[in-house]
Coordinates of C-alpha atoms in Angstrom, one line a residue:
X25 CA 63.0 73.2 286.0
X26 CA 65.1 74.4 283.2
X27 CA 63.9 78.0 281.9
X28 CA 65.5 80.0 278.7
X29 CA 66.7 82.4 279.9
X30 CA 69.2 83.2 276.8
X31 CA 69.4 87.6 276.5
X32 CA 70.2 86.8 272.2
X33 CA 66.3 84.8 272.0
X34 CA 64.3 87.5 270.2
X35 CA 60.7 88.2 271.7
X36 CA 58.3 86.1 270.2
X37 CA 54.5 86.7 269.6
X38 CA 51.6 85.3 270.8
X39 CA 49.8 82.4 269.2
X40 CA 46.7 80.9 269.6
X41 CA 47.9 77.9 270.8
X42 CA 50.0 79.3 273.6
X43 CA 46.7 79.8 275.2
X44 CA 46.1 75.7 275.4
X45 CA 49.7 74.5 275.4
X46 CA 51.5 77.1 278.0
X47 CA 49.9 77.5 281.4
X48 CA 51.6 80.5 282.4
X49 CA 49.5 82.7 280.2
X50 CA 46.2 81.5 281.5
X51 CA 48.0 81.4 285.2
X52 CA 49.3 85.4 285.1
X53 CA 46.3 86.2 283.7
X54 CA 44.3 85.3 286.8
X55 CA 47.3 86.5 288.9
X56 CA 47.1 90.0 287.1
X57 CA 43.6 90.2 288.3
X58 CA 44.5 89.1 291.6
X59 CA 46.7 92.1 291.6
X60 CA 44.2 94.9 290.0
X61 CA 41.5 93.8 292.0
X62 CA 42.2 95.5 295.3
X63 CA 43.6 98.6 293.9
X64 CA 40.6 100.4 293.9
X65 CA 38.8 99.0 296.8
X66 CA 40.8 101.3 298.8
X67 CA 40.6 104.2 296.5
X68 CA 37.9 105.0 294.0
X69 CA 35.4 102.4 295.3
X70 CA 36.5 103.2 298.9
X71 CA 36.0 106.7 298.8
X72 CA 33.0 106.3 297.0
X73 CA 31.7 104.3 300.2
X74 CA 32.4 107.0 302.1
X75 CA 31.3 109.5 300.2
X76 CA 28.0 107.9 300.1
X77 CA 27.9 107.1 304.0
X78 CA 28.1 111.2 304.3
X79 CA 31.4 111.5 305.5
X80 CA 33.1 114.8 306.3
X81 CA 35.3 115.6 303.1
X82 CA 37.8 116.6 304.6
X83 CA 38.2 113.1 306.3
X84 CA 37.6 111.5 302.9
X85 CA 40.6 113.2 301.6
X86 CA 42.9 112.1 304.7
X87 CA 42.0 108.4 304.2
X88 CA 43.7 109.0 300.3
X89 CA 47.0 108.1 302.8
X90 CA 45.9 104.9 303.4
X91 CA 47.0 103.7 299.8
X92 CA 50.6 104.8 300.4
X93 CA 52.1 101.6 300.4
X94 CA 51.4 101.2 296.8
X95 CA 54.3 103.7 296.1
X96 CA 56.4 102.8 299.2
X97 CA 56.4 99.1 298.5
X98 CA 60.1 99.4 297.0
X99 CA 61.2 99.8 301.3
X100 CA 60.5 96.3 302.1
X101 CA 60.4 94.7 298.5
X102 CA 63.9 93.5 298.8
X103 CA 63.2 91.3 302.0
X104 CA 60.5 89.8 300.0
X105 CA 63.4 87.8 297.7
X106 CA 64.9 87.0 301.0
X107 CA 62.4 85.8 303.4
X108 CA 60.8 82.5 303.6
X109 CA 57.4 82.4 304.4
X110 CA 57.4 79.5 307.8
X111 CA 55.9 76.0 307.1
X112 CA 54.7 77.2 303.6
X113 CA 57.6 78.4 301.6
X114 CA 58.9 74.4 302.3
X115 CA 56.0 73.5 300.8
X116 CA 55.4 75.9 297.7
X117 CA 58.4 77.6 297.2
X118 CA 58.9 80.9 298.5
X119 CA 57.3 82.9 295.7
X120 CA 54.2 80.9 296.0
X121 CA 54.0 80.9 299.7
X122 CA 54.6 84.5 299.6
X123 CA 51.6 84.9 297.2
X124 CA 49.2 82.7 299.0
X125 CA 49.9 84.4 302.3
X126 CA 49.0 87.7 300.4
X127 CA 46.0 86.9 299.1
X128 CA 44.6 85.1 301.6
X129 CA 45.4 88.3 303.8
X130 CA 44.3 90.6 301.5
X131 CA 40.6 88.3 301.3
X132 CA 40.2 88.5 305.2
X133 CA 41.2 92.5 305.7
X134 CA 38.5 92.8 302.8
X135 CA 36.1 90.7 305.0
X136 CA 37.0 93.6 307.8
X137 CA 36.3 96.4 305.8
X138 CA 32.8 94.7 304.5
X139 CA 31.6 94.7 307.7
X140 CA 33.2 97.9 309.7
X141 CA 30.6 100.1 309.4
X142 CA 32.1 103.9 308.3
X143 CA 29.6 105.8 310.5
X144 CA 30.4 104.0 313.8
X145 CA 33.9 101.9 313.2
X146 CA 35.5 104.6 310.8
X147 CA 38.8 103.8 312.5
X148 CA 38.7 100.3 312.0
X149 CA 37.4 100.2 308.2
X150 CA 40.7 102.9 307.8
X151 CA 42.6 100.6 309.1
X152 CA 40.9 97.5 307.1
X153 CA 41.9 100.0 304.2
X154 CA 45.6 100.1 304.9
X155 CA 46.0 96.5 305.6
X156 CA 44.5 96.1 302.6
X157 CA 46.9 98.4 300.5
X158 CA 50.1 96.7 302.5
X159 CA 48.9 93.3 301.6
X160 CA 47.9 94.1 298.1
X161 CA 51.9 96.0 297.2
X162 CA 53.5 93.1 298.4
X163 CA 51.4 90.4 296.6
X164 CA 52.4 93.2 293.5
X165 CA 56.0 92.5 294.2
X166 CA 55.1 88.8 294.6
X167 CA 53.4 88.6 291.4
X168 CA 56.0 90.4 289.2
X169 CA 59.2 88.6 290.7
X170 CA 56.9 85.7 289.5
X171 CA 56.5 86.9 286.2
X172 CA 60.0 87.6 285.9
X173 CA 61.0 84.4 286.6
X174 CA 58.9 82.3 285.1
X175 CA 59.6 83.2 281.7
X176 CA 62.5 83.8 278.9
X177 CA 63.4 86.5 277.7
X178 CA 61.5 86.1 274.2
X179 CA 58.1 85.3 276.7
X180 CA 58.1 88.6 278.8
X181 CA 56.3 90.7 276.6
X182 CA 53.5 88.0 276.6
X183 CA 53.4 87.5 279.9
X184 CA 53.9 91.4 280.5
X185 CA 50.6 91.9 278.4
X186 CA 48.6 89.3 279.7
X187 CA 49.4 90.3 283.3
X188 CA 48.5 93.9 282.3
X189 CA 45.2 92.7 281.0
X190 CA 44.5 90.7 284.2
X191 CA 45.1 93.8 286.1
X192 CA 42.7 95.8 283.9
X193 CA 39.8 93.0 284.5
X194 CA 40.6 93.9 288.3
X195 CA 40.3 97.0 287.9
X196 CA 36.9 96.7 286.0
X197 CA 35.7 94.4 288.8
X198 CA 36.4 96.4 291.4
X199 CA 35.1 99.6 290.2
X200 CA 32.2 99.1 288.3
X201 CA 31.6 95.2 289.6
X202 CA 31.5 96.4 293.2
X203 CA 29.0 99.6 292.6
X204 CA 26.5 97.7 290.5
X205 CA 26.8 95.0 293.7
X206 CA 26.7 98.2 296.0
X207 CA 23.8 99.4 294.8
X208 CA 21.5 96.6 294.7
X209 CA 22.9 94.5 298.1
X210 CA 24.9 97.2 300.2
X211 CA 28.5 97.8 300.5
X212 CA 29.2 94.7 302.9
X213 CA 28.0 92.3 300.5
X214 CA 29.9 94.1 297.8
X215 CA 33.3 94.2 299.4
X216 CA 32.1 90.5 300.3
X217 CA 31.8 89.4 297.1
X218 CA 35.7 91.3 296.0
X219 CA 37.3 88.7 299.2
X220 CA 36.0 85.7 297.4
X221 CA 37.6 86.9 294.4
X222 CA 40.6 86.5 296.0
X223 CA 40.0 82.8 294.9
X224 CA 41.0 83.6 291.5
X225 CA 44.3 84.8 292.3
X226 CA 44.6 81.7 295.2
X227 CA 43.6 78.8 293.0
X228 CA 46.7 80.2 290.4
X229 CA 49.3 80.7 292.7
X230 CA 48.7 76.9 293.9
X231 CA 48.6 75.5 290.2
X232 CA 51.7 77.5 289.8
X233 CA 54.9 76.6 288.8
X234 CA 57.5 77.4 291.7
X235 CA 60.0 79.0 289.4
X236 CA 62.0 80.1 292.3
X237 CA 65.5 81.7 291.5
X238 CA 68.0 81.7 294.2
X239 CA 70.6 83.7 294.4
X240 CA 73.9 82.1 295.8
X241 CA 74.7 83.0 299.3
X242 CA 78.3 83.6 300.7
X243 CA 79.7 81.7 303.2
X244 CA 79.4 82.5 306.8
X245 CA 83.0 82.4 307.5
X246 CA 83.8 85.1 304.3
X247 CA 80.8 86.7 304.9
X248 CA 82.4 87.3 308.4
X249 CA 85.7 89.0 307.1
X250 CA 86.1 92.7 307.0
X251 CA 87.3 92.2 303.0
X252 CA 83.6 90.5 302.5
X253 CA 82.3 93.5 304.1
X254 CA 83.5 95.9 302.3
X255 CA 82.3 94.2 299.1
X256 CA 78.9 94.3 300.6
X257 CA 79.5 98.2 301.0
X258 CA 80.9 98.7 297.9
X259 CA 77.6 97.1 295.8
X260 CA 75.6 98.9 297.8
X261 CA 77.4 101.9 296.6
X262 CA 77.8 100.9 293.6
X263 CA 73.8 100.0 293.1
X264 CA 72.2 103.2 294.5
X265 CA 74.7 105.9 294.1
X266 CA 76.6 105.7 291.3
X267 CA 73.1 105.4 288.9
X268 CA 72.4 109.0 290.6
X269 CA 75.9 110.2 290.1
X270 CA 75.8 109.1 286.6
X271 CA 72.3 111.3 286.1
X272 CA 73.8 114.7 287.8
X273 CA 77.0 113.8 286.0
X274 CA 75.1 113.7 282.3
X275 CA 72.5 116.8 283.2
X276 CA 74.3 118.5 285.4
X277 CA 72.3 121.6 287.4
X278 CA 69.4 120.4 284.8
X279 CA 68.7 117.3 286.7
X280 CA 67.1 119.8 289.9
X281 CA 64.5 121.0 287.0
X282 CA 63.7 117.4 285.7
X283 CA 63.1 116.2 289.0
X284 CA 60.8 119.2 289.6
X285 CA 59.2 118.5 286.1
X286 CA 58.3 114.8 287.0
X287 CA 57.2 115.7 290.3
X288 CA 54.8 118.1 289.4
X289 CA 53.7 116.4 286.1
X290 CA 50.7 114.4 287.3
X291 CA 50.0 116.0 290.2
X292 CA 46.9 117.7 289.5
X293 CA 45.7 113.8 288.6
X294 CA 46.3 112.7 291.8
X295 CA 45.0 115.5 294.4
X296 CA 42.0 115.8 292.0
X297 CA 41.1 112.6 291.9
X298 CA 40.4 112.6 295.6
X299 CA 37.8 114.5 295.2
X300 CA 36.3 113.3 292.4
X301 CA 34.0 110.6 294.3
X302 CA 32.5 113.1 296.7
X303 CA 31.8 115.1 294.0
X304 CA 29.9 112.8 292.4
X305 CA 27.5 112.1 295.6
X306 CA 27.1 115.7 296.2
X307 CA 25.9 116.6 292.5
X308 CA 23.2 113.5 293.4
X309 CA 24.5 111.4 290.9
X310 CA 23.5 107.6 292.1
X311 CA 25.9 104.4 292.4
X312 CA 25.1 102.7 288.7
X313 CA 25.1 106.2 286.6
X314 CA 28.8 106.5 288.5
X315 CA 29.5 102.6 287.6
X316 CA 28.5 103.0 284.0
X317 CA 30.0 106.3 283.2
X318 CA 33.5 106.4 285.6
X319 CA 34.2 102.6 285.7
X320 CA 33.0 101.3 282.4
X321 CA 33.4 104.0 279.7
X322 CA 35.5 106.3 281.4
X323 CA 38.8 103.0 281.0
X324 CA 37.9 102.8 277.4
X325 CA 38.6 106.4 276.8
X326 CA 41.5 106.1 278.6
X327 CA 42.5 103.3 276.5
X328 CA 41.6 105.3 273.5
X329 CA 43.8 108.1 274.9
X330 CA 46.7 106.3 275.8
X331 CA 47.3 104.9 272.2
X332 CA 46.7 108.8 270.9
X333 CA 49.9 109.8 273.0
X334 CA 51.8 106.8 271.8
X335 CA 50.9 107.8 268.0
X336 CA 52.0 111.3 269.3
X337 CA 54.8 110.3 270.5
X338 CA 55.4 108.6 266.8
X339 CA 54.0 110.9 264.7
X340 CA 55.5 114.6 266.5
X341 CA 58.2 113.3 268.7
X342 CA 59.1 113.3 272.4
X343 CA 59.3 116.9 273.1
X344 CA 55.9 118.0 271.6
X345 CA 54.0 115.5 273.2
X346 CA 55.4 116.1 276.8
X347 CA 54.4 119.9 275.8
X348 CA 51.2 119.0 275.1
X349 CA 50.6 115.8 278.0
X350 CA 51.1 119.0 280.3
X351 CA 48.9 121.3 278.7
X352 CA 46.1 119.3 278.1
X353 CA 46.0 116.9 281.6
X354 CA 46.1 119.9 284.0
X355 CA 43.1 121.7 281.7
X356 CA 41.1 118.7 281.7
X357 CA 40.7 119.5 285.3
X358 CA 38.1 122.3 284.4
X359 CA 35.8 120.4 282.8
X360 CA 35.3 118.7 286.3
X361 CA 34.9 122.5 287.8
X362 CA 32.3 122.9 285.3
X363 CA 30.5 119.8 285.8
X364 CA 30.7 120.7 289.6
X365 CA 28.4 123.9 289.0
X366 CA 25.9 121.9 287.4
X367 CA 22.6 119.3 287.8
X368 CA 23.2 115.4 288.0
X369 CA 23.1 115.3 284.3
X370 CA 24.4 112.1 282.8
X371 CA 25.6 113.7 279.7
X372 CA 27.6 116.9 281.6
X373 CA 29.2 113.4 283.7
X374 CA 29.9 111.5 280.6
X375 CA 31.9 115.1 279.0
X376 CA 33.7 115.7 282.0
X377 CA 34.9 111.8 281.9
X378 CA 36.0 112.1 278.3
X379 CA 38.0 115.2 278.7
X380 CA 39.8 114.0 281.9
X381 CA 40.4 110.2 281.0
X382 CA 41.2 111.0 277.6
X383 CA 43.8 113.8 278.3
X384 CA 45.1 112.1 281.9
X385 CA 46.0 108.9 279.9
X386 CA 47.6 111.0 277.1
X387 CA 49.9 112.3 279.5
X388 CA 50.5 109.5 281.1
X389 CA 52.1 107.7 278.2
X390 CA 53.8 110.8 277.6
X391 CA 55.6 111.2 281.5
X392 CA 56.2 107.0 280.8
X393 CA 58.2 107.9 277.5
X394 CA 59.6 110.8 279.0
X395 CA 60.8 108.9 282.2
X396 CA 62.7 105.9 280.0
X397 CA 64.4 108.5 278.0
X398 CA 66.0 110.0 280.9
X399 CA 67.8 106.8 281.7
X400 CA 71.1 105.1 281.1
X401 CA 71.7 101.3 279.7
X402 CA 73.1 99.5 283.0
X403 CA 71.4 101.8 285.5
X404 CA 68.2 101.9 283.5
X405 CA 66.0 100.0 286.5
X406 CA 67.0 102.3 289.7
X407 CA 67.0 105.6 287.5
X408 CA 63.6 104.4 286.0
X409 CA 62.7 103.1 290.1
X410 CA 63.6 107.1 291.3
X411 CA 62.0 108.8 288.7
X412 CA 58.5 106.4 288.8
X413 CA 58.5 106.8 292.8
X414 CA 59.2 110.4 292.5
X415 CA 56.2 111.5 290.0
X416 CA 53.9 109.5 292.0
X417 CA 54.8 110.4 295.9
X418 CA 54.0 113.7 296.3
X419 CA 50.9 114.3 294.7
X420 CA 49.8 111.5 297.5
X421 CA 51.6 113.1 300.0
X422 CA 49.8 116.1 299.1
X423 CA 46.3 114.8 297.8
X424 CA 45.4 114.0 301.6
X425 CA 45.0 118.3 302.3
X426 CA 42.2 118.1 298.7
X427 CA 39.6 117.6 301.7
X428 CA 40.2 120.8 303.5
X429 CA 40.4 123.0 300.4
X430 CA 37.2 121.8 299.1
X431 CA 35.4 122.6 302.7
X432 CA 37.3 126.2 302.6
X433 CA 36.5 127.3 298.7
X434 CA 34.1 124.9 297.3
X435 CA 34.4 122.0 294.1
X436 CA 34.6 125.0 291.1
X437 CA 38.0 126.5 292.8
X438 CA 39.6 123.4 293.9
X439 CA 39.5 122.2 290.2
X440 CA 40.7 125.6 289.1
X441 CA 43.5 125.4 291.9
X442 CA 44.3 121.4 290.4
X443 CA 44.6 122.8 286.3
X444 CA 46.8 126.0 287.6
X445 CA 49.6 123.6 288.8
X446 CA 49.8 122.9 284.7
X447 CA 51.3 126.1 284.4
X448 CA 54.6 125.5 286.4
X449 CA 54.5 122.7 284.8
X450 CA 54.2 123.7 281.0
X451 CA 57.3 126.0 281.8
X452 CA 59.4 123.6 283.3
X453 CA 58.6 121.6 279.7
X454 CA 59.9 124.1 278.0
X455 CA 63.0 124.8 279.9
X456 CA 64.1 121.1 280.5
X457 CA 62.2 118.7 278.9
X458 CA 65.2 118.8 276.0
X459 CA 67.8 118.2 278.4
X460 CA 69.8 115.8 277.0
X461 CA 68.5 112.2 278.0
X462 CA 70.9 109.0 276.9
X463 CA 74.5 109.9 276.4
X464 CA 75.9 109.5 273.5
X465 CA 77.3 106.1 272.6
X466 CA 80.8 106.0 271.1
X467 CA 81.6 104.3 267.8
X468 CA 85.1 103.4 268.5
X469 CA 85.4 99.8 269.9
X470 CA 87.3 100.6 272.9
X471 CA 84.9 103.2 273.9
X472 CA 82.0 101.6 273.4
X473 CA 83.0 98.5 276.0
X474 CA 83.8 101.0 278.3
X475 CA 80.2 102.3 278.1
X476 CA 78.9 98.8 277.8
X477 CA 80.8 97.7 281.1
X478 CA 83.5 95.8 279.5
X479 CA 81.6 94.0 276.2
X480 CA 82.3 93.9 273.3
X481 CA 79.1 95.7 271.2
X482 CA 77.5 99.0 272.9
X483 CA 74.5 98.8 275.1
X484 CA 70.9 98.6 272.7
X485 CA 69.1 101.7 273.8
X486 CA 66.2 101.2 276.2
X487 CA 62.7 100.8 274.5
X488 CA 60.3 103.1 275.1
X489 CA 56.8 101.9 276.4
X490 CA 53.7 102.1 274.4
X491 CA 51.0 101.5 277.0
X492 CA 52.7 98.7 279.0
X493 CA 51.3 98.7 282.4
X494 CA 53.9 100.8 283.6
X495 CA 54.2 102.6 287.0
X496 CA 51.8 105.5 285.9
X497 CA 48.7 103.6 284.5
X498 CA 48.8 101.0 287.4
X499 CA 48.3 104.3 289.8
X500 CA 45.3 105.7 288.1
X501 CA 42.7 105.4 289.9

């Protein structure tokens, strides 16, 4: 099946008859979903169920772990593109048999979690949970090699934004879909209902094009020699280190206070955020004013915010808005410390929302920006894969103790303790964020293949996202 894959085709834009005449845009929209949908039944929605089943805090912040292999996915990604799923991948290809044997698995751990019951199998609806997140990465992984290669060059943008809004109907589904359910027919029939939807993904990965891209494989014998090895050794080397060589080489000592920077950048989003769901149940606030308000309004704001940090980012530049990303997302954490010394109020729910979705996806867009800048044409995608991992890792790593600070000071300080981390991080804006990002490319011709890798024009400078569904806005939850 001959694809265009030409890198000279400029990006086209959509039409209204793509939507009748190319079945890949109707097809990765219902894979997006597929993909958004279990995101938050392991994290909002989840701790929501636990929340409402009266489960110890501390505990609810623990089970935040059990999303982990969202950001660890990258460890077993690669053996993804190189594994054949048995019987199926004859049949469908091995992306396709790799996404049916996702979904399907993601559908039946669903089906364990709707009917392990939190306040007698707790174990067993944590592990559900984490099955859940396993299954769900690699379908993720699945999904976007898909994408990848089932389209041109001048299609990816297309397909990029139509997968993005599949993901966001996911999202929508999952977090307000399954509370209204919740409310009205219990949890079991709510996650229930989410492992049917699994269908929708199903159905389009068998109408799907295989699209399958193999790479060649060496021969046993040369494979065999020690000269072969040492090829193999030398990628490797040349793949993972020399793109972090390159980094310390450009920044120098700087690059220790960037890392810092876009560690700490979001972390108040993610160890508050833990908490958020308890909160909610402990003010007395009930399953549909939480739907409405969190899952329903609360992503529009967040829309709204994340195109004021792109027109930011146009209007006052890169530096400013960084500044500003900081400032603001680690304050909005007070208007949740204020909300937590109040009355189940819709209003006071619907102000906190607005502050913190608004300001969180500001910053967001900001860190994305930031993050692309930092990178080098040629080692853009495993600078871009270090920096995204490290922004997001530790505030998990660290959002599983939110549980125990809560029980030892209350909601008011824990969201005071959250916003304080902006301070750190407003400084270390201040003092790197205008380390020099892309070097410099020469104008001479002889220089400028040498920082191509050996063409003939100079390397086009990385765009920089405008509310893509990047790394950061995928994680939200």
């Amino acid at each position: 099946m001959a694809m265009d894959t030409a890198p000279d085709k400029p990006a086209r834009r959509l039409r209204a008859r793509d939507l009748v005449e190319d079945r890949r845009i109707v097809l990765m929209l219902a894979l997006g979903f597929s993909s958004g949908l279990p995101l938050l039944l392991v994290l909002g929605t989840f701790t929501l169920r636990l929340a409402f089943s009266d489960i110890n805090v501390k505990a609810i912040g623990l089970f935040s772990y059990v999303a982990l292999p969202y950001s660890l996915k990258f460890l077993w990604a690669p053996m993804i593109d190189r594994i054949d799923v048995p019987v199926l991948s004859a049949r469908l290809g091995r992306r396709r048999a790799w996404m049916v044997t996702t979904q399907v698995a993601v559908a039946l751990c669903l089906v364990l979690m709707a009917f392990a019951d939190p306040q007698t199998s707790l174990a067993l609806l944590g592990l559900g949970a984490f099955l859940v997140a396993f299954c769900a990465a690699t379908q993720d992984v699945v999904v976007d090699g898909w994408r990848i290669d089932a389209a041109g060059t001048d299609f990816q943008g297309i397909l990029a934004a139509t997968s993005n809004l599949g993901y966001r109907l996911g999202l929508i589904t999952a977090g307000a879909g399954a509370l209204f359910i919740a409310s009205d027919k219990g949890w079991t029939f709510a996650y229930l209902t989410m492992a049917a939807l699994m269908l929708v993904g199903l159905i389009a990965a068998l109408l799907a094009p295989a699209f399958d891209t193999r790479r060649p494989e060496p021969a046993v014998a040369a494979a065999q020699t020690p000269k072969a090895t040492g090829t193999r050794l030398l990628s490797i080397r040349q793949a993972v280190l020399e793109p972090l060589v390159e980094l310390h080489g450009r920044m120098g000592p700087a690059l220790w206070g960037v890392l810092v920077l876009v560690a700490l950048y979001r972390m108040p989003d993610f160890v508050s955020g833990v908490m958020a769901s308890p909160l909610y149940r402990t003010l007395g606030f009930d399953l549909k004013e939480i739907a409405t308000v969190t899952k329903l309004y609360g992503i529009w704001v967040g829309i709204a915010g994340g195109f004021a940090g792109g027109w930011a980012m146009a209007r006052f530049g890169m530096f400013p808005t960084l500044l500003a990303g900081a400032f603001l997302a680690a304050a909005s954490h007070l208007s949740f410390a204020w909300l937590s010394t109040g009355g189940p109020e819709v209003w006071r729910l619907t102000v906190a929302i607005s502050i913190e979705n608004f300001c969180g996806s500001f910053a967001g867009i900001a860190l994305i920006a930031y993050m692309s800048s930092l990178t080098t044409p040629g080692y853009a995608a495993t600078q871009y894969a270090l920096f995204s991992s490290l922004y997001a890792l530790p505030g998990k790593l660290v959002a599983g103790t939110a549980g125990y600070i809560v029980a030892a000071f209350g909601y008011p300080t824990f969201f005071v303790l959250t916003s304080a981390v902006g301070i750190p991080v407003v400084l270390l804006c201040l003092a790197v964020g205008r380390t020099p990002s892309r070097r410099p490319v020469p104008a001479s011709g002889d220089a400028g293949m040498a920082a191509a890798g050996g063409h003939g024009n100079p390397p086009a400078p990385v765009p920089l996202p405008t509310g893509s569904p990047g790394v950061p806005l995928r994680t939200q939850a």
